[in-house]
Amino acid sequence: MRRFLRDNSLGLVFGLLFLAALVGQAFAGHADFNQQQLTEGLQPVSFGRYVTSASFAVDVTENWQSEYLQFFLYIFLTVWLLQRGSPESKELDKAGRESDQDQLVGAHATDTSPAWARVGGLRQALFSHSLGLVMGAIFLLSWLSQSITGVAAYNEQQLGNLQDPVSWGQYLRQPDFWNRTLQNWQSELLAVTSMVVLSIYLRQRGSSQSKPVGAAHTATGVEG
């Protein structure tokens, strides 16, 4: 068990932090929602009703879709785009899909290579792009979930204000939907830009996301 915890500590810790943050968001969101209810002269709702409501679901999914958009774009764009001096970039002479030898596929696969890296055809093609495809699929599903829960939450407000509800297609053209979407996109893209550029000049000793402390600022694709 101790070895399992050590070998999987990064994923386990981030998973626990995610659950803690999600629970914290649920309690804070419930309190904020009930404050708004009381301000509008309405009855507060139970915690269970809140965490199963469209209001809570849209707040969660709008963050998920922006995170997975960030990963999807980063995975695909770093195939071709480079940043001199950043450990987040490939080395400057390795732009593109790289050779089969570099990627250890087909005849260049090793004994420890995944089975689909050894075979050719569709299976190898799918496996070669599986990370980006899955991230992109999760982004699209999260964005779809945001739009569905968002229209439900929006229509609750519409009915509370004695206004007509809107259809899903109409909601996709509403400022509410794009305000929720773009405010998350811009923050994620700023975070990626900051990481790519700041890691050129700044260091974190021992981190795989940083260059070695003594590496030159121009060293590219080097992690320490």
Coordinates of C-alpha atoms in Angstrom, one line a residue:
M1 CA 0.0 0.0 0.0
R2 CA 2.8 2.4 0.9
R3 CA 4.4 1.8 -2.5
F4 CA 1.1 2.3 -4.3
L5 CA 0.5 5.6 -2.5
R6 CA 4.1 6.8 -3.4
D7 CA 3.8 5.7 -7.0
N8 CA 0.4 7.3 -7.5
S9 CA 0.7 10.3 -5.1
L10 CA 0.4 13.0 -7.7
G11 CA -2.9 11.8 -9.1
L12 CA -4.3 10.8 -5.7
V13 CA -3.5 14.2 -4.1
F14 CA -4.9 16.2 -7.0
G15 CA -8.0 13.9 -7.0
L16 CA -8.5 14.6 -3.2
L17 CA -8.0 18.3 -3.7
F18 CA -10.6 18.3 -6.5
L19 CA -13.1 16.5 -4.3
A20 CA -12.4 18.9 -1.4
A21 CA -12.8 22.0 -3.7
L22 CA -16.0 20.5 -5.1
V23 CA -17.5 20.0 -1.7
G24 CA -16.4 23.5 -0.6
Q25 CA -18.0 24.9 -3.7
A26 CA -21.3 23.1 -2.9
F27 CA -21.5 24.5 0.6
A28 CA -20.5 28.0 -0.4
G29 CA -22.8 27.9 -3.4
H30 CA -25.7 26.7 -1.3
A31 CA -25.2 29.6 1.2
D32 CA -24.9 32.1 -1.6
F33 CA -28.0 30.8 -3.4
N34 CA -30.1 30.9 -0.2
Q35 CA -28.9 34.5 0.4
Q36 CA -30.2 35.4 -3.0
Q37 CA -33.5 33.6 -2.3
L38 CA -34.1 35.5 0.9
T39 CA -33.2 38.8 -0.8
E40 CA -35.8 38.1 -3.4
G41 CA -38.4 37.2 -0.7
L42 CA -38.3 33.4 -1.6
Q43 CA -37.9 30.4 0.6
P44 CA -34.4 28.9 1.0
V45 CA -33.7 25.5 -0.4
S46 CA -32.1 22.4 1.2
F47 CA -28.5 21.4 0.5
G48 CA -29.7 18.3 -1.3
R49 CA -32.0 20.2 -3.6
Y50 CA -29.3 22.8 -4.4
V51 CA -26.6 20.2 -5.4
T52 CA -29.1 18.6 -7.7
S53 CA -30.2 21.9 -9.2
A54 CA -29.3 23.4 -12.6
S55 CA -27.7 26.4 -10.8
F56 CA -25.1 24.2 -9.2
A57 CA -24.6 22.0 -12.3
V58 CA -24.0 24.9 -14.6
D59 CA -21.4 26.4 -12.2
V60 CA -19.5 23.1 -12.2
T61 CA -19.7 22.3 -15.9
E62 CA -18.7 25.8 -17.1
N63 CA -15.4 25.4 -15.3
W64 CA -14.8 21.8 -16.5
Q65 CA -15.3 22.7 -20.1
S66 CA -12.8 25.5 -20.0
E67 CA -10.2 23.3 -18.3
Y68 CA -10.5 20.6 -20.9
L69 CA -10.4 23.2 -23.7
Q70 CA -7.1 24.3 -22.3
F71 CA -5.7 20.8 -22.3
F72 CA -7.1 20.0 -25.8
L73 CA -5.6 23.1 -27.4
Y74 CA -2.3 22.7 -25.5
I75 CA -1.9 19.1 -26.6
F76 CA -2.5 19.7 -30.2
L77 CA -0.8 23.1 -30.6
T78 CA 2.4 21.9 -29.0
V79 CA 2.8 19.4 -31.8
W80 CA 3.7 22.3 -34.2
L81 CA 4.2 25.4 -32.1
L82 CA 7.4 26.1 -30.2
Q83 CA 8.5 28.5 -27.5
R84 CA 12.2 29.2 -27.2
G85 CA 13.5 28.7 -23.7
S86 CA 10.4 27.1 -22.3
P87 CA 10.3 23.6 -20.8
E88 CA 6.6 23.5 -21.9
S89 CA 7.8 23.4 -25.5
K90 CA 9.4 20.7 -27.5
E91 CA 13.0 21.2 -28.6
L92 CA 13.3 23.7 -31.5
D93 CA 14.2 21.1 -34.1
K94 CA 11.4 18.7 -33.2
A95 CA 8.3 20.6 -34.5
G96 CA 5.7 18.3 -36.1
R97 CA 4.6 14.7 -35.6
E98 CA 8.2 13.4 -35.4
S99 CA 9.5 10.2 -36.9
D100 CA 8.4 6.7 -36.1
Q101 CA 11.8 6.1 -34.5
D102 CA 11.4 9.1 -32.2
Q103 CA 7.9 8.0 -31.3
L104 CA 8.8 4.3 -30.8
V105 CA 6.0 3.0 -33.1
G106 CA 5.8 0.2 -35.6
A107 CA 9.1 -1.5 -36.2
H108 CA 10.7 0.9 -33.6
A109 CA 8.5 -0.2 -30.7
T110 CA 10.2 -1.7 -27.7
D111 CA 9.2 -4.6 -25.5
T112 CA 7.5 -2.2 -23.1
S113 CA 5.6 -0.3 -25.8
P114 CA 1.8 -0.5 -25.7
A115 CA 0.3 -3.1 -28.0
W116 CA -1.4 -0.5 -30.3
A117 CA 2.0 1.3 -30.8
R118 CA 3.4 -1.9 -32.4
V119 CA 0.6 -2.4 -34.9
G120 CA -0.1 -0.3 -37.9
G121 CA -3.3 1.0 -39.4
L122 CA -6.3 2.5 -37.7
R123 CA -5.5 1.3 -34.2
Q124 CA -2.1 2.9 -34.2
A125 CA -3.5 6.1 -35.7
L126 CA -6.2 6.3 -33.0
F127 CA -3.7 5.5 -30.2
S128 CA -1.3 8.1 -31.6
H129 CA -4.0 10.8 -31.1
S130 CA -5.9 9.3 -28.2
L131 CA -5.0 11.9 -25.6
G132 CA -6.0 14.9 -27.6
L133 CA -9.2 13.2 -28.9
V134 CA -10.3 12.2 -25.4
M135 CA -9.6 15.7 -24.0
G136 CA -11.5 17.2 -26.9
A137 CA -14.4 14.9 -26.4
I138 CA -14.6 15.7 -22.7
F139 CA -14.5 19.4 -23.5
L140 CA -17.4 19.0 -26.0
L141 CA -19.5 17.0 -23.5
S142 CA -18.8 19.4 -20.7
W143 CA -19.7 22.3 -22.9
L144 CA -22.9 20.6 -24.0
S145 CA -23.7 19.9 -20.3
Q146 CA -23.1 23.5 -19.5
S147 CA -25.5 24.7 -22.2
I148 CA -28.2 22.2 -21.1
T149 CA -27.9 23.1 -17.4
G150 CA -27.4 26.7 -18.2
V151 CA -30.7 27.0 -20.1
A152 CA -32.5 25.3 -17.2
A153 CA -31.0 27.8 -14.7
Y154 CA -31.7 30.7 -17.0
N155 CA -35.3 29.7 -17.5
E156 CA -35.8 29.4 -13.7
Q157 CA -34.8 33.1 -13.5
Q158 CA -37.0 34.0 -16.4
L159 CA -40.0 32.4 -14.8
G160 CA -39.2 34.0 -11.5
N161 CA -39.2 37.4 -13.2
L162 CA -42.5 36.5 -15.0
Q163 CA -40.8 36.4 -18.4
D164 CA -41.0 33.7 -21.1
P165 CA -38.5 30.9 -21.0
V166 CA -36.2 30.4 -24.0
S167 CA -35.3 27.2 -26.0
W168 CA -31.9 25.6 -25.9
G169 CA -31.1 27.1 -29.4
Q170 CA -32.2 30.6 -28.2
Y171 CA -30.1 30.3 -25.1
L172 CA -26.9 29.6 -27.1
R173 CA -27.4 33.1 -28.5
Q174 CA -27.9 34.7 -25.2
P175 CA -25.2 36.9 -23.6
D176 CA -25.5 34.8 -20.4
F177 CA -24.2 31.7 -22.1
W178 CA -21.3 33.4 -23.8
N179 CA -20.4 35.5 -20.7
R180 CA -20.2 32.3 -18.7
T181 CA -18.1 30.6 -21.4
L182 CA -15.7 33.4 -22.3
Q183 CA -14.9 34.4 -18.8
N184 CA -13.6 30.9 -18.2
W185 CA -11.8 30.6 -21.5
Q186 CA -9.8 33.8 -21.0
S187 CA -8.6 32.8 -17.5
E188 CA -7.4 29.4 -18.7
L189 CA -5.6 30.8 -21.7
L190 CA -4.0 33.4 -19.6
A191 CA -2.8 30.7 -17.2
V192 CA -1.2 28.7 -20.0
T193 CA 0.5 31.7 -21.5
S194 CA 1.9 32.6 -18.1
M195 CA 3.2 29.1 -17.5
V196 CA 4.8 29.0 -21.0
V197 CA 6.5 32.4 -20.7
L198 CA 7.4 32.6 -17.0
S199 CA 9.0 29.1 -17.1
I200 CA 11.6 30.5 -19.5
Y201 CA 13.1 32.8 -16.8
L202 CA 11.9 31.3 -13.5
R203 CA 12.7 28.0 -11.9
Q204 CA 11.2 25.5 -9.4
R205 CA 13.9 23.1 -8.2
G206 CA 12.9 19.5 -8.6
S207 CA 9.7 20.1 -10.6
S208 CA 9.0 18.4 -13.9
Q209 CA 7.4 21.6 -15.0
S210 CA 10.6 23.6 -14.6
K211 CA 14.0 23.6 -16.2
P212 CA 17.0 22.7 -13.9
V213 CA 18.0 25.7 -11.8
G214 CA 21.2 26.1 -13.6
A215 CA 19.8 25.7 -17.2
A216 CA 20.2 28.6 -19.6
H217 CA 17.2 30.8 -20.2
T218 CA 17.4 29.7 -23.9
A219 CA 17.3 25.9 -23.1
T220 CA 14.1 24.6 -24.7
G221 CA 12.2 21.4 -23.9
V222 CA 14.4 20.6 -20.9
E223 CA 12.8 19.5 -17.7
G224 CA 14.5 19.1 -14.3

